[in-house]
Structure formats: C-alpha cells, structure tokens
Coordinates of C-alpha atoms in Angstrom, one line a residue:
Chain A
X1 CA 21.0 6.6 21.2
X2 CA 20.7 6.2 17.6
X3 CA 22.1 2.6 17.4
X4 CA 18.4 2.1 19.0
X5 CA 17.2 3.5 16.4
X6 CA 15.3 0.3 14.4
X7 CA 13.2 -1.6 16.5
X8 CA 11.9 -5.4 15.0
X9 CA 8.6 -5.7 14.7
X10 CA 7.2 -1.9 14.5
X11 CA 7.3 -0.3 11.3
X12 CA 8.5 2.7 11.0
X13 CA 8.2 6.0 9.8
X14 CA 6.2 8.6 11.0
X15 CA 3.6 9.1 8.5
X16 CA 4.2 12.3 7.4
X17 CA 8.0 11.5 6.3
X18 CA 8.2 8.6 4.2
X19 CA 11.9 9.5 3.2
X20 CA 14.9 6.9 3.3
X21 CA 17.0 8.1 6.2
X22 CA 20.8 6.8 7.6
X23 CA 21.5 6.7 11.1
X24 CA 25.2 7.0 12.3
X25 CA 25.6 3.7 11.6
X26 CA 25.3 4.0 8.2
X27 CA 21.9 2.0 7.5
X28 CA 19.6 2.7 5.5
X29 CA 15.7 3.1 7.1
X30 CA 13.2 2.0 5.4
X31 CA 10.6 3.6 3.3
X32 CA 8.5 1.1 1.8
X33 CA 5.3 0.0 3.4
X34 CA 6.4 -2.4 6.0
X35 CA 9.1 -1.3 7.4
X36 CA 10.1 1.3 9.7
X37 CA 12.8 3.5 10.8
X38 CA 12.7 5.2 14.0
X39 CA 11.7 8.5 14.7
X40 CA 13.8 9.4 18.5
X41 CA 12.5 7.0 21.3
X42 CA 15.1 4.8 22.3
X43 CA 15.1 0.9 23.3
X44 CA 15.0 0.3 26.6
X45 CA 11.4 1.3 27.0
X46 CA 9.4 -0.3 29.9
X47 CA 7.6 -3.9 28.9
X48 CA 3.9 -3.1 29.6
X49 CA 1.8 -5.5 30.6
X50 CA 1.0 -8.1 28.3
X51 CA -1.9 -6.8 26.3
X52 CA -5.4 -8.2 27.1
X53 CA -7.3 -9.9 24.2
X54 CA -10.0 -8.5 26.2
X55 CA -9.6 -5.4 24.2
X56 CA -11.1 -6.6 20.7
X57 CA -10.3 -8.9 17.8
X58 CA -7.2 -9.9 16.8
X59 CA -4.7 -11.3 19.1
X60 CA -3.2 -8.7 21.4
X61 CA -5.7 -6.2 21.6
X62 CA -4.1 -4.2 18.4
X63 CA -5.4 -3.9 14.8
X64 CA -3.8 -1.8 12.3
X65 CA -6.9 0.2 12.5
X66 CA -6.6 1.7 15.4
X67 CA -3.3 1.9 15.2
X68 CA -3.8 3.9 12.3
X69 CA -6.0 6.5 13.9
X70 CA -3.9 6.9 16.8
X71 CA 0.1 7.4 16.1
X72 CA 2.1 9.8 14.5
X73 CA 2.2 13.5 14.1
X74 CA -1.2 13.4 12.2
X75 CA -4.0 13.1 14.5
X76 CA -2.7 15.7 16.8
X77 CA -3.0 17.8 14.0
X78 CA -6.2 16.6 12.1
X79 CA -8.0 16.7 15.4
X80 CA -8.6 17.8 18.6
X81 CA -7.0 17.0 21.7
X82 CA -9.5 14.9 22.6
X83 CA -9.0 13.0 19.7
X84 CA -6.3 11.3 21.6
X85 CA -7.7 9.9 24.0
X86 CA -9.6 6.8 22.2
X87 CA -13.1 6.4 22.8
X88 CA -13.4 3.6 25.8
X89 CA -13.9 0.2 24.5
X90 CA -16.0 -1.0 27.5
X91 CA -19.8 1.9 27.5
X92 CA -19.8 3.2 24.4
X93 CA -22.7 2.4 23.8
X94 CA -24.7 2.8 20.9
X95 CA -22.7 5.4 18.6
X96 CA -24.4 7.8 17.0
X97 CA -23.2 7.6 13.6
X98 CA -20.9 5.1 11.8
X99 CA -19.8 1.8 13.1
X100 CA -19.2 1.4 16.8
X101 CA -15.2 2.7 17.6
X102 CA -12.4 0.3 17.6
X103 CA -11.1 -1.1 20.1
X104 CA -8.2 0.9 22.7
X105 CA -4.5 0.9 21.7
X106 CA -2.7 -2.0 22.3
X107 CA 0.4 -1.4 24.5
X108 CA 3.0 -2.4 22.5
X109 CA 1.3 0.5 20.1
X110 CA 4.2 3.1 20.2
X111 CA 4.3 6.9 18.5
X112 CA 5.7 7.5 15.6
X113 CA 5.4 3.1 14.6
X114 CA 3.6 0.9 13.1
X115 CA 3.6 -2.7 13.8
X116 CA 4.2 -5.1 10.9
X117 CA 1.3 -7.1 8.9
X118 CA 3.6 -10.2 9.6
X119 CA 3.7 -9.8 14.1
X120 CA 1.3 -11.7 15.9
X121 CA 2.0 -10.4 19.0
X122 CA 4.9 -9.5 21.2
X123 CA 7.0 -11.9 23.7
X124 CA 8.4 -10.4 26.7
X125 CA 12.0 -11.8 27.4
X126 CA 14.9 -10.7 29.7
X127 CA 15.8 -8.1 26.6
X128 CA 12.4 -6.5 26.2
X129 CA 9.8 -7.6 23.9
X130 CA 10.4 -9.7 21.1
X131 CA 7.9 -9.5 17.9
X132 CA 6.4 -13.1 17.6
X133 CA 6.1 -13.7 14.1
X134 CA 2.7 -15.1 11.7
X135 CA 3.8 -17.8 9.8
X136 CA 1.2 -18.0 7.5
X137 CA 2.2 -15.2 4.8
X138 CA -1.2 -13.4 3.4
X139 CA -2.1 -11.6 0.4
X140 CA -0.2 -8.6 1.5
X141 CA 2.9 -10.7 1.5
X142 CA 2.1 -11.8 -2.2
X143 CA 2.1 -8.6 -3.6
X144 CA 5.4 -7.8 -1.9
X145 CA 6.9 -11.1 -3.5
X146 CA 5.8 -10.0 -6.9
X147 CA 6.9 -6.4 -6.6
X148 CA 10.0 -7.4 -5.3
X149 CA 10.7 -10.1 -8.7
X150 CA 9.5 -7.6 -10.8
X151 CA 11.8 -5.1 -10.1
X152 CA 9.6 -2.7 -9.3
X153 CA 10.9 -2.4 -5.4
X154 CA 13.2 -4.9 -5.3
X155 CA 15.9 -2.5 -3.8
X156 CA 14.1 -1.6 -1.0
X157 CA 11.9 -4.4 0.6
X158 CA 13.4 -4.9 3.8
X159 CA 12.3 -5.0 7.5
X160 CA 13.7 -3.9 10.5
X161 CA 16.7 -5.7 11.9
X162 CA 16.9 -7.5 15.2
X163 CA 15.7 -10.1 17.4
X164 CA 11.9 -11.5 16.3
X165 CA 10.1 -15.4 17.3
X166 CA 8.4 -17.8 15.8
X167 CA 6.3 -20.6 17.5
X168 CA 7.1 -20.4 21.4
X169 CA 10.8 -20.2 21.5
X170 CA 12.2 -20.2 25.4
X171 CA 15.8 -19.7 26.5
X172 CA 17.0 -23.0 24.5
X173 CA 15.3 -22.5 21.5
X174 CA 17.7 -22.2 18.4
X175 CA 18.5 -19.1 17.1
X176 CA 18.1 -18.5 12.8
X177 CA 20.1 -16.0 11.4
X178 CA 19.1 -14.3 8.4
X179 CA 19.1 -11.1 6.0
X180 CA 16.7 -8.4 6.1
X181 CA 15.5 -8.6 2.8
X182 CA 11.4 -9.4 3.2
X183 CA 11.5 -12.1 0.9
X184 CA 13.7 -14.1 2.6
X185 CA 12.6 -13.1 5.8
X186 CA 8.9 -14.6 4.6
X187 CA 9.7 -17.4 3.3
X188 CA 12.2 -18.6 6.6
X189 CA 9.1 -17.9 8.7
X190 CA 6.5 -19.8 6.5
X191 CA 8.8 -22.6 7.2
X192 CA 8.9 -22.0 10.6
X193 CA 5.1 -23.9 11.2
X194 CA 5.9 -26.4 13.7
X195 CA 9.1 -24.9 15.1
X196 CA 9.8 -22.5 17.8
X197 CA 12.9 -20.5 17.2
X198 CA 14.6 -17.1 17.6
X199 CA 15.2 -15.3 14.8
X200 CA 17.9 -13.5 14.4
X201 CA 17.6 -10.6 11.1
X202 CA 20.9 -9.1 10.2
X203 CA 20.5 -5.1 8.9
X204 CA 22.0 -6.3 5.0
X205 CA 20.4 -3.4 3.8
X206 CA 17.5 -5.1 2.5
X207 CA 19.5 -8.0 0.2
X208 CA 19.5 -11.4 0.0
X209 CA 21.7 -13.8 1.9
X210 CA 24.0 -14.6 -0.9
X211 CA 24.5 -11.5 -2.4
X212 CA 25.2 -9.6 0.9
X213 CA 27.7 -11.9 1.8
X214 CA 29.4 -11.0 -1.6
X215 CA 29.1 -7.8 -0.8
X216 CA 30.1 -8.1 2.5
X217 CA 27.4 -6.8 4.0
X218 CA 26.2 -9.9 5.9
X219 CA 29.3 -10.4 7.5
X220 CA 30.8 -11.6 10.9
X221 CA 30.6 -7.8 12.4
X222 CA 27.3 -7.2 11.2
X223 CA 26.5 -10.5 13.1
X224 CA 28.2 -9.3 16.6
X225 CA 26.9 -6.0 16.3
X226 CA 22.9 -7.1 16.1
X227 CA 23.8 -10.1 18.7
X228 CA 24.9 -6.9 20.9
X229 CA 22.3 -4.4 20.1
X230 CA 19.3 -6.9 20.2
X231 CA 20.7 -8.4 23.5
X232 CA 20.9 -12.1 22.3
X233 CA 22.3 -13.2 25.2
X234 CA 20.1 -12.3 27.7
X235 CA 17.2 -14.3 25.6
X236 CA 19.1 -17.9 25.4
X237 CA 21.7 -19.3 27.5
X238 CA 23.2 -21.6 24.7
X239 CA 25.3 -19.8 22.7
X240 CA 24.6 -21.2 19.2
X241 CA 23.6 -19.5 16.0
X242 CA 22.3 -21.0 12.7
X243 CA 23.1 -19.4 9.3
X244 CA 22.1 -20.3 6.1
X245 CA 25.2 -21.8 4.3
X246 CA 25.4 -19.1 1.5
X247 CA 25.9 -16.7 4.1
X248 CA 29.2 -18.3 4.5
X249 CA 31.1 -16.1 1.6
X250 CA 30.1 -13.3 3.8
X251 CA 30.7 -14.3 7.2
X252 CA 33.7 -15.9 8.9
X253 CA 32.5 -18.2 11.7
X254 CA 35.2 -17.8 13.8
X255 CA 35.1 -13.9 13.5
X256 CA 31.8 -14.9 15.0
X257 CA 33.1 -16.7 18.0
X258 CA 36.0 -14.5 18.5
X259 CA 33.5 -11.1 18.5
X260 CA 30.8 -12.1 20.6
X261 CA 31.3 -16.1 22.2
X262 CA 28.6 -17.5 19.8
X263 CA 29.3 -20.6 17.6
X264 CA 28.4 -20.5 14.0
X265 CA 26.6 -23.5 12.9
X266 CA 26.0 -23.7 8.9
X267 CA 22.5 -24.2 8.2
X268 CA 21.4 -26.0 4.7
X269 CA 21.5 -23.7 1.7
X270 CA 17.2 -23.7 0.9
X271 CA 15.3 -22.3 3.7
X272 CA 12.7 -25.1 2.8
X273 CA 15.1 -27.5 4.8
X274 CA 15.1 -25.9 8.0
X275 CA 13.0 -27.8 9.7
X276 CA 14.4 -31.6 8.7
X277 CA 18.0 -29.9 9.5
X278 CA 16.6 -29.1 13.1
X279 CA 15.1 -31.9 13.5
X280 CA 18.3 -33.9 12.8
X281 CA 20.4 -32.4 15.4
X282 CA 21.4 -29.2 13.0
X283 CA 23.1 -31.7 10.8
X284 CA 22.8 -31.2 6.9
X285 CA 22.5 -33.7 4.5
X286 CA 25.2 -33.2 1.5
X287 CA 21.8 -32.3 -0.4
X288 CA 20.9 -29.6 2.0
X289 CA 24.5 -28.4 1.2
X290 CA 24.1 -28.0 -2.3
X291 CA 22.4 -25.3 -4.7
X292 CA 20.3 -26.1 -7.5
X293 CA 19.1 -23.8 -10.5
X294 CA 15.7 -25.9 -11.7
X295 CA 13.6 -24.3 -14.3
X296 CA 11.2 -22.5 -11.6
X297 CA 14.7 -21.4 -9.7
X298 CA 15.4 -20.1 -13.2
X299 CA 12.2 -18.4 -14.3
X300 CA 11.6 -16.5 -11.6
X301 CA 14.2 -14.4 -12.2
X302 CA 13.1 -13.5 -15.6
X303 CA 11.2 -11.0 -14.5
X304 CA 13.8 -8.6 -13.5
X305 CA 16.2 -9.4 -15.7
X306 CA 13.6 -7.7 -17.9
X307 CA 12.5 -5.4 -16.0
X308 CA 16.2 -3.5 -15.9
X309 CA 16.9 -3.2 -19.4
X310 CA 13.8 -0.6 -19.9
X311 CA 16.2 2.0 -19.7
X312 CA 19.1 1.0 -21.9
X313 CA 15.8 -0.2 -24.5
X314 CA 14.4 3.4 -24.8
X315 CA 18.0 4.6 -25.5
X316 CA 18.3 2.0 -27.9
X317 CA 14.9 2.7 -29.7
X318 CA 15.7 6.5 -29.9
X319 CA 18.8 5.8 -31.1
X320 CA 17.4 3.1 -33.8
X321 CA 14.4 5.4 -34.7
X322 CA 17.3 8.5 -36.0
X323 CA 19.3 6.0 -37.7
X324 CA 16.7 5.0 -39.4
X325 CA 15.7 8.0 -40.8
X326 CA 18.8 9.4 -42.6
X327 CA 18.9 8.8 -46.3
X328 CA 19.1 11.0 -49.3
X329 CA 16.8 13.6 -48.1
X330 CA 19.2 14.1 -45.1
X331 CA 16.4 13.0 -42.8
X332 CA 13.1 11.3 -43.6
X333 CA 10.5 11.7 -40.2
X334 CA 8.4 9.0 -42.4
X335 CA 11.4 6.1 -42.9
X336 CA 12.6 7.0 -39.4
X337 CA 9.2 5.3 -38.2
X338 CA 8.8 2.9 -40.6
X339 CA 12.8 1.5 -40.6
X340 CA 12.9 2.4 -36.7
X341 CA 9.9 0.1 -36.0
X342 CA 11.4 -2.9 -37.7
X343 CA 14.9 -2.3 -35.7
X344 CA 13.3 -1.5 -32.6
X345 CA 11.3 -5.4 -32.9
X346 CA 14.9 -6.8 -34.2
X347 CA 15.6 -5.3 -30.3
X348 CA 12.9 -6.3 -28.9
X349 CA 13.7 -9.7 -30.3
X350 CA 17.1 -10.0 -28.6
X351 CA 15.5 -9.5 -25.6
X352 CA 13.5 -11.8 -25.7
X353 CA 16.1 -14.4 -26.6
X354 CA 18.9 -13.2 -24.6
X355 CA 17.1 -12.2 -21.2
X356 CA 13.8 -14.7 -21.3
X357 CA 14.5 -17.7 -23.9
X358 CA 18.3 -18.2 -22.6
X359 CA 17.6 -17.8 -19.1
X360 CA 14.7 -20.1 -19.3
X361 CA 16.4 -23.2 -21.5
X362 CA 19.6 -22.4 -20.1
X363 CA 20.2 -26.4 -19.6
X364 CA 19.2 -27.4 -23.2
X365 CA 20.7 -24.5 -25.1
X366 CA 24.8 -25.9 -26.8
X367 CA 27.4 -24.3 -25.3
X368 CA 29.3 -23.4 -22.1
X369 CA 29.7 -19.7 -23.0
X370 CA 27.1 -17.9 -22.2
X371 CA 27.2 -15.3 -24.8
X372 CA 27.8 -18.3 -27.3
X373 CA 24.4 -19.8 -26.3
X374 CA 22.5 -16.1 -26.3
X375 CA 23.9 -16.0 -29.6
X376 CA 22.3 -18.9 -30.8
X377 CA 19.1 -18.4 -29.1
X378 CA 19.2 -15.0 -31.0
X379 CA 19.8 -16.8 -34.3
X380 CA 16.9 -18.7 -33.5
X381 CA 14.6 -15.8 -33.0
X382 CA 15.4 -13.6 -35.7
X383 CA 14.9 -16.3 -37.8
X384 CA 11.4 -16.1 -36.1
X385 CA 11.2 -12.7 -36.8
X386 CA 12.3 -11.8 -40.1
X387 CA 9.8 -13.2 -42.1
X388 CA 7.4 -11.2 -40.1
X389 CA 8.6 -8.1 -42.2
X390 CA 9.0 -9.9 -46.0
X391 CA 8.2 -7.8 -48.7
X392 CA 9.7 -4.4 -46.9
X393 CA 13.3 -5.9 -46.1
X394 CA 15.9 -5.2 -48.2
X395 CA 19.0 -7.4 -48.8
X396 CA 21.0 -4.8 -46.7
X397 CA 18.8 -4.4 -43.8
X398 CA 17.6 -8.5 -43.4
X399 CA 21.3 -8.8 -42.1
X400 CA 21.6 -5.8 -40.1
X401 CA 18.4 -7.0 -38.4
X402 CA 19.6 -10.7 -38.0
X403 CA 22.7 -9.1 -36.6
X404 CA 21.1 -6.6 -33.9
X405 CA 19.0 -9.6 -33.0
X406 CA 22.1 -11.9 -32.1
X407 CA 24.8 -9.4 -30.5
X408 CA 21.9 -8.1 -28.1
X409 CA 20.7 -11.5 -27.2
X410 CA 24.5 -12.7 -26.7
X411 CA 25.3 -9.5 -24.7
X412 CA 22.1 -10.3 -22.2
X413 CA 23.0 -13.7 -21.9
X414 CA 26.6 -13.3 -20.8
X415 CA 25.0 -10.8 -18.1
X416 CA 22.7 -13.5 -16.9
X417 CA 26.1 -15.2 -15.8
X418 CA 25.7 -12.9 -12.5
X419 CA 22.3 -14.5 -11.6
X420 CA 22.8 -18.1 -11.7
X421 CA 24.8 -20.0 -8.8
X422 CA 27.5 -22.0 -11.0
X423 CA 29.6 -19.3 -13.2
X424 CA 33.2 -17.9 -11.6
X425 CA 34.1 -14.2 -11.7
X426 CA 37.3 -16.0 -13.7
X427 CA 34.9 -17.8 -16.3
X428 CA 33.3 -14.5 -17.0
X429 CA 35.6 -12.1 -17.6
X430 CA 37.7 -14.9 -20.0
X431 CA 33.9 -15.2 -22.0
X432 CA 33.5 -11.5 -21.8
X433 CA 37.4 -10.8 -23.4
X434 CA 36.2 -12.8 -26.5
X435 CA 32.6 -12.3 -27.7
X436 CA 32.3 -8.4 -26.4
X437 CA 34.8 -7.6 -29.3
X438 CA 32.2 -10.0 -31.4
X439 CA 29.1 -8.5 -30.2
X440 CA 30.4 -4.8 -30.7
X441 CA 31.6 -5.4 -34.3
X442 CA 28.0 -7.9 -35.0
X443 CA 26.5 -4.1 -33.8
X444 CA 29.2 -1.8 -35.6
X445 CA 28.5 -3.8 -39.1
X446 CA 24.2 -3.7 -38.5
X447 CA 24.7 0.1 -38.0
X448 CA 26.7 0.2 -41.0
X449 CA 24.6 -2.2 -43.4
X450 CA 21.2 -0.1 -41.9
X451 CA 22.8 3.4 -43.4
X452 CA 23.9 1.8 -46.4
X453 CA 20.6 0.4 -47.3
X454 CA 18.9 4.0 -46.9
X455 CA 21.3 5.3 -49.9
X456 CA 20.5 2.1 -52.2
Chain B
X1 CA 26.4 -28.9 -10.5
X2 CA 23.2 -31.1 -12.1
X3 CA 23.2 -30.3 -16.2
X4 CA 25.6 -27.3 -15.3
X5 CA 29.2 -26.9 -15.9
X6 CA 30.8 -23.9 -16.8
X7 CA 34.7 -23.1 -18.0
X8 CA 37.5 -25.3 -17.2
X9 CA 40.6 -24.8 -15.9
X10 CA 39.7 -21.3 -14.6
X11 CA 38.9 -21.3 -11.0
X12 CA 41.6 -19.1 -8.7
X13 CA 41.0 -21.9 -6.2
X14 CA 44.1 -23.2 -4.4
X15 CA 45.0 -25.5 -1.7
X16 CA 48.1 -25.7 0.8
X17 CA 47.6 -29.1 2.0
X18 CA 50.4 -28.7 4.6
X19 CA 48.7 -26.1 6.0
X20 CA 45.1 -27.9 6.7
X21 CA 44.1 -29.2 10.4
X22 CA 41.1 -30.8 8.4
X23 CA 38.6 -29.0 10.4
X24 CA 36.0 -29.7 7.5
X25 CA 34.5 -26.2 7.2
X26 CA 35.5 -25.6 3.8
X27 CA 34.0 -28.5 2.4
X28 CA 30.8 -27.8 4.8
X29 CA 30.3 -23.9 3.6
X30 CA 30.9 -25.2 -0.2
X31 CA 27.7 -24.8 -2.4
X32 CA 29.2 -27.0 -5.0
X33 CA 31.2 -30.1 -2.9
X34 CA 34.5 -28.9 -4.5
X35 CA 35.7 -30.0 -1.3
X36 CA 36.2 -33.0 0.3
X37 CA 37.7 -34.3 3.3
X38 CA 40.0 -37.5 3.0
X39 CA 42.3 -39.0 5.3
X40 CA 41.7 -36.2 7.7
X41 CA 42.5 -33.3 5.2
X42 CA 40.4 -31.8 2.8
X43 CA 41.5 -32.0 -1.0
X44 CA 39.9 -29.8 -4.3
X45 CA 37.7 -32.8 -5.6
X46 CA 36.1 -30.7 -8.2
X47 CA 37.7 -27.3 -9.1
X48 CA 36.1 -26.9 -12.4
X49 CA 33.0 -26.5 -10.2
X50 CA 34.2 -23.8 -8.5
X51 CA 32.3 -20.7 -8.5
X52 CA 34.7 -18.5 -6.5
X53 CA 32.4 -17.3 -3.9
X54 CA 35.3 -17.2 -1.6
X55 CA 33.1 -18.9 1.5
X56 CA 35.7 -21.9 1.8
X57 CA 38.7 -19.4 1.8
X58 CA 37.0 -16.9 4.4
X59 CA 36.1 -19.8 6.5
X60 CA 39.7 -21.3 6.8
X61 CA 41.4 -21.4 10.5
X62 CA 44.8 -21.9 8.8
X63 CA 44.4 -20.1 5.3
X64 CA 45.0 -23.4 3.7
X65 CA 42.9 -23.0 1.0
X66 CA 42.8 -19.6 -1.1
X67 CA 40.7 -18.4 -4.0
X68 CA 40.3 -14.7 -5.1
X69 CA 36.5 -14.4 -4.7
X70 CA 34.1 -12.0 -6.7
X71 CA 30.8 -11.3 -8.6
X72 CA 30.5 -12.8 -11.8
X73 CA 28.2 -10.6 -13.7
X74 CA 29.4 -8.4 -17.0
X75 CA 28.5 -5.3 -15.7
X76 CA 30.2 -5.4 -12.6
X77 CA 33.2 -6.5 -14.8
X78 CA 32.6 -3.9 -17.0
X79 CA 32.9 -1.6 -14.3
X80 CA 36.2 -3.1 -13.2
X81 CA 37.7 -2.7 -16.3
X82 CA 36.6 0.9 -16.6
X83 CA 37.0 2.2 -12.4
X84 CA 39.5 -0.4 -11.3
X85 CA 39.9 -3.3 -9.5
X86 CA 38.6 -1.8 -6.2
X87 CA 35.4 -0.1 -6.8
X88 CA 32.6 -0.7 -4.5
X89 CA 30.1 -3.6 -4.6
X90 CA 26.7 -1.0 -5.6
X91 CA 23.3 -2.1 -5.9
X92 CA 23.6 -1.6 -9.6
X93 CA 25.0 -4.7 -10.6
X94 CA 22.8 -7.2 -9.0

C-alpha cells in the first residue's frame, strides 16, 4: 500500500539510503535530515500502549539516542543479535564500562524511522496515532531556517505529510491546514502556544503556501486526498478546515466541499494571526487579510536571491576574464587578470545593487519599473566603484564598466519582481518587453567598448 | 498595497456583474482588497492592485469574475517566451 507510504511524525529513511525516492503517487520522499520516507510497513499498524514515562527522560519514554542505536538495517549488521534486544532499563546495574545504557525503545519507535526533533509525543485517536507537536522551535530548527533562506536546502526542507497536534486538540478542535515546507510548518506550530488544534500538512512537495498554490500543487485534490489518507474524519466530528488565505490561488473551496464534505474556511494571510483569528470565531480582520512587504519581509529574502546567481557569476567571470585578455598580442594571460578583475567587481557591483540594494530600498528607490529602479541603483554603485580603479581606467573601459554595472543590476531587479507580493505576471512581462532590449544592448556596447580599449 | 504600486492599467482582472450571487469569497481570498462587496455584489474597487494570483477567479461559484493568473518573475517569462505558453511550473523559477 504505497499511498501509506509517509507517515507524520517519523522521519524517514532508513539510514543506509538517504536517496530522494517517488512513490506511485508521484511525491517526492524526503532526504534531508528531518524527514522521512517510508521504507514498506503500511499504516494501519496496531496503537501500542501509550508509552510509560517510566522508561527514562524525555516525555514518552523515547530519545533520539536510543532510537538511534536501535532502527534500521545497521545494527543488525554492525552487531550481534543480541544487540537487538536493548539492555533492560530496570537491573542493569552498575555497567562495566561507559555511561549506564539508555533507556528501552519507546513504542511508537518503528524500523526503518526516525521520529522528528519537533514530536513530543504521540496521541492515540480513532485514526491511529497522531504526532503531538513541540511548539517551542530549538536550535535545530534555527539552522534549518537559515539553511533554508540561504539557499543552501531550500528545495528540499520538508516534512512528512499528514495529520499531526498541537496542545490537546479533541474531536472539536479546529483543524489548520498547511504546506509541508518545514518553515512554515515551524513557524504555524510556534504560534500554536496556547491553542489546541489539528493540523492538517498538505504533501506540496516541500513549498511554501503561496507558491504551491501557484503551482498548483496545494490544491483542492491534494486537500481531499490527505483528508482521506490521514482519516480526518474519524479524528473530529465537525467538518471544518482552516487554510491560510494565500492558499486560496491554489485551492478551490468548493472543490473542497464537493470532494470530501469539509468546508473551507480562509484563515488570515500571516501565520502570526492564528491565534487572534481563532479566538474571534475564525473571523479575520481586513488586516489579517492583507499582505505586507516591510523591510525585514524584504531582507530576508536577500539571501537567496544571492545565493542563485553563483552559477550564472562564474560564467560571467570566465567569460569577463577572456575578454579581457585579447589585445594585440592575440591574447595577454597578464591583462586577462588584470582587466578581468576590474569587470568581474563591475559584476560583482551589479549584484550588489540589483539583488541586495534594490530589494532592500525597494520602497524609497524612483520608479514603478523594476528594472528602471535596478538601473538606478546600479548607477549609484558604479559610481561607488569606479573611482576605486582611477589611475588604471581608460576612457573606453570607465563606460563599459559603468555599463556592466547598470544592465546587471537592472536585469536582477526586474527578477526580483517574482519574489515580492504586489507585481502582476501582466506588469512584468510589459517591463520585461522594454528594458531587456536596453539591458542587452547597455551589455552588447560594454563588450564592445572593453575590446576596443585593448587595441588603443 | 502600503508604499507599493506597480503598473497601471494592466491587470487581466474582469468582472461579470450579472453573473455574481455576492457570496463575498472573492473579496475574502483577495491579498490586496481589490474587491469589495456593495449592495450585495462585489465590484473591482482597486484593479491597479491586482496581482493576478488568480485566488478570486478560482474561488468564484458563478465564474463572475475572471483573471488569467500566473508567476510574475522574468525567468519564468523568459521561459514562456522561449518553450511556450504551457510549460510546467519547475522549481527553477522560484
């Protein structure tokens, strides 16, 4: 039964494969270091007993540790037999080496998984047990956040799908519906401190509400089909669902209602608001229901706006550094380091104005066009720059510098249209039709002007 | 949008007023209060603040209101231009 194949709470993988793998339905498992795809057992496993605290620290008898030490293919290997059977937590006794042994698995503990930092402990309901979520976020969480908005794994931070809880939810509790990306799903349950609730975590393939519902990935089937697989219905006997408003390009409510019976209420657009919308009788204020783009909305996604261009940049140098070095002698090794440092800054410089200076002034910075204000940010900076190199500029290259600067900067800009929450598809392509012709010729004529000024 | 606007006059939002019960779920799924509800029906109070996410269109019993929805970044455009109209949505853009 491989539609059984992610279960919330336990992250995957066996140890030994780490790989990416798709099941039937087309998802992608997770690789990363909290999440987990499914090796072969199937849902409907018994619910053990609840697991006594008795057992050692940690609520539910089970630390990482142990858990660790005692699933997956590994130990079977690495050890003995015996090495399965965990030393008894109750007359040990005084071992005769090390520290005395961890405490017994905890029964939610299952081969082949690993339970999430983020799970407290597990709830049983009438649909097996549910995860109960932390709603502190630790350290561990930190570093995920910043690897995520650095680029460096934000395509593949994402937990398993499916039903999890936060506080003590019951049968009337309200259920939260959200994507699967681990930043979201971290901050919805650090706002989830004094509220019990269901939470419901569509498989978006690890992206953000807003841009899976422009993909259509978070959308009205993907809905029905986790209500259905996680057996929503046998956990509450309302049948009301929140989603976060920016789910709504995604998801049609009444595709909702039509493919499982559950209403669709719209939740407010920040997660930060869940809790005063609850309160209020899952009523939004018009200010829940609209987005903003402050300066620390903005900033944060600097980093990987950055963090994406490395590839293009080393073309870009490579490409500046043998340009630079034709001249008279054909080609000079010594002028294509010392010309191909000053373009690669004039580069580096319409980076820095077109995918950190624009993003981050966006509000102060003339213009409606975004590739208009890059422009201008880039005049600004290579005007910063040039001096920098006086004395080793010639009349040629000062301009095909200045222009480098500008068209990159404008070109970065205009592509930072796609990360803010106010420009149309329409607007863009119309800003796009005029200044790409700009910002190709601004790069044709720098090219030119760079060659010329090797033969003067 | 506070201190934001971007172009006018080019939002593909539309609106058959005839064809609205006023149910209000376009205005409630709208990031930007484009719009409204007035005498029972909603109206476009702000098209110019349209982002075309196409959440009020997908969310319309009657199809009253229509807008042709899509990602506004320049590479994904880029790609259009180059692939067609109908490529898929990839990670690659954003």
């Amino acid at each position: 039964m491989t539609e059984a194949s992610k279960q919330p709470g336990n992250c995957c993988v066996p140890a030994a494969d780490q790989k990416t793998g798709t099941d039937t339905a087309g998802r992608d498992c997770i690789a990363s270091g909290d999440t987990a795809l499914e090796p072969t057992a199937g849902r409907g496993y018994e619910p053990g007993p609840k697991p006594k605290p008795s057992s050692g620290p940690g609520s539910g008898g089970f630390s990482m540790t142990v858990r660790k030490e005692t699933t997956g293919l590994s130990i079977a290997n690495a050890a003995g037999p015996d090495s399965l059977f965990l030393a008894p937590d109750h007359d040990a006794g005084e071992p005769c080496c090390g520290p005395p042994p961890s405490p017994r698995s905890g029964v939610h503990e299952r081969p082949g998984y690993k339970i999430c930092r983020f799970v407290e402990h597990f709830i049983e309901t009438p649909a097996g047990p549910v995860p109960k979520v932390k709603t502190d976020t630790g350290f561990h969480d930190f570093l995920g956040t910043l690897s995520a908005r650095s680029g460096l794994s934000r395509n593949n931070y994402k937990i398993a799908p499916g039903l999890y809880a936060a506080g003590n939810p019951d049968a009337g509790s309200p259920v939260l519906v959200t994507a699967n990306y681990k930043l979201g799903f971290d901050k919805l349950r650090s706002c989830l401190k004094h509220t019990d609730a269901w939470i419901l975590v569509i498989d978006t393939r690890g992206i953000n509400v807003w841009c899976a519902g422009g993909k259509a990935l978070f959308s009205a089937g993907e809905v029905v089909r986790e209500i259905k697989r996680s057996g929503l219905s046998k956990v509450v006997y309302h049948r009301r669902l929140v989603l976060p408003q920016l789910a709504a390009n995604g998801v049609s409510a009444r595709d909702v209602k039509r493919g499982c019976g559950f209403e669709v209420l719209w939740g407010p657009v920040r997660v930060e608001d869940i809790g005063a919308f609850l309160e209020n009788g899952m009523k939004a204020s018009p200010e829940m229901r609209r987005v903003t783009f402050n300066t620390a909305e903005r900033l944060v996604l600097i980093p990987v706006e950055v963090y994406f261009l490395w590839k293009p940049a080393l073309w870009a140098i490579a490409a500046a550094v043998l340009l630079s070095g034709i001249g008279p002698d054909i080609f000079s090794p010594a002028e294509a380091l010392r010309r191909g440092a000053m373009a690669a800054a004039a580069f580096g410089t319409g980076i820095l104005a077109g995918a950190v200076a624009t993003p981050f002034l966006l509000p102060w910075i003339p213009g409606r066009a975004f590739s208009l204000k890059g422009a201008l940010a880039g005049v600004v900076c290579s005007v910063l720059l040039l001096p920098a190199f006086r004395g080793e500029l010639t009349a040629l290259e000062a301009p095909a510098l200045f222009l480098v600067c500008v068209a990159v900067s404008s070109y970065l800009a205009m592509n930072f249209t796609g990360s803010t929450p106010f420009t149309s598809p329409s607007g863009v392509e119309k800003e796009m039709r005029i200044s790409m012709p700009l910002q190709a010729g601004a790069i044709a004529a720098a090219i030119g002007y760079w060659l010329m000024a090797a033969f003067k | 949008m506070d201190g934001f606007r971007y172009f006018e006059g080019v939002a593909t939002l539309a609106m058959d007023e005839n064809a609205c019960v006023g149910c209000g779920m376009c205005a409630a799924v709208c990031p930007h209060a484009v719009m409204a509800l007035q005498n029972g029906k909603a109206r476009i109070a702000d098209k110019d603040e349209c982002m075309e996410c196409g959440a009020c269109a997908g969310n319309c019993p009657t199809g009253a209101v229509s807008v042709t929805p899509g990602v506004g970044c320049a590479a994904y455009i880029i790609q259009t231009w180059i692939r067609g109209k109908n490529i898929p949505l990839d990670a690659k853009c954003c």
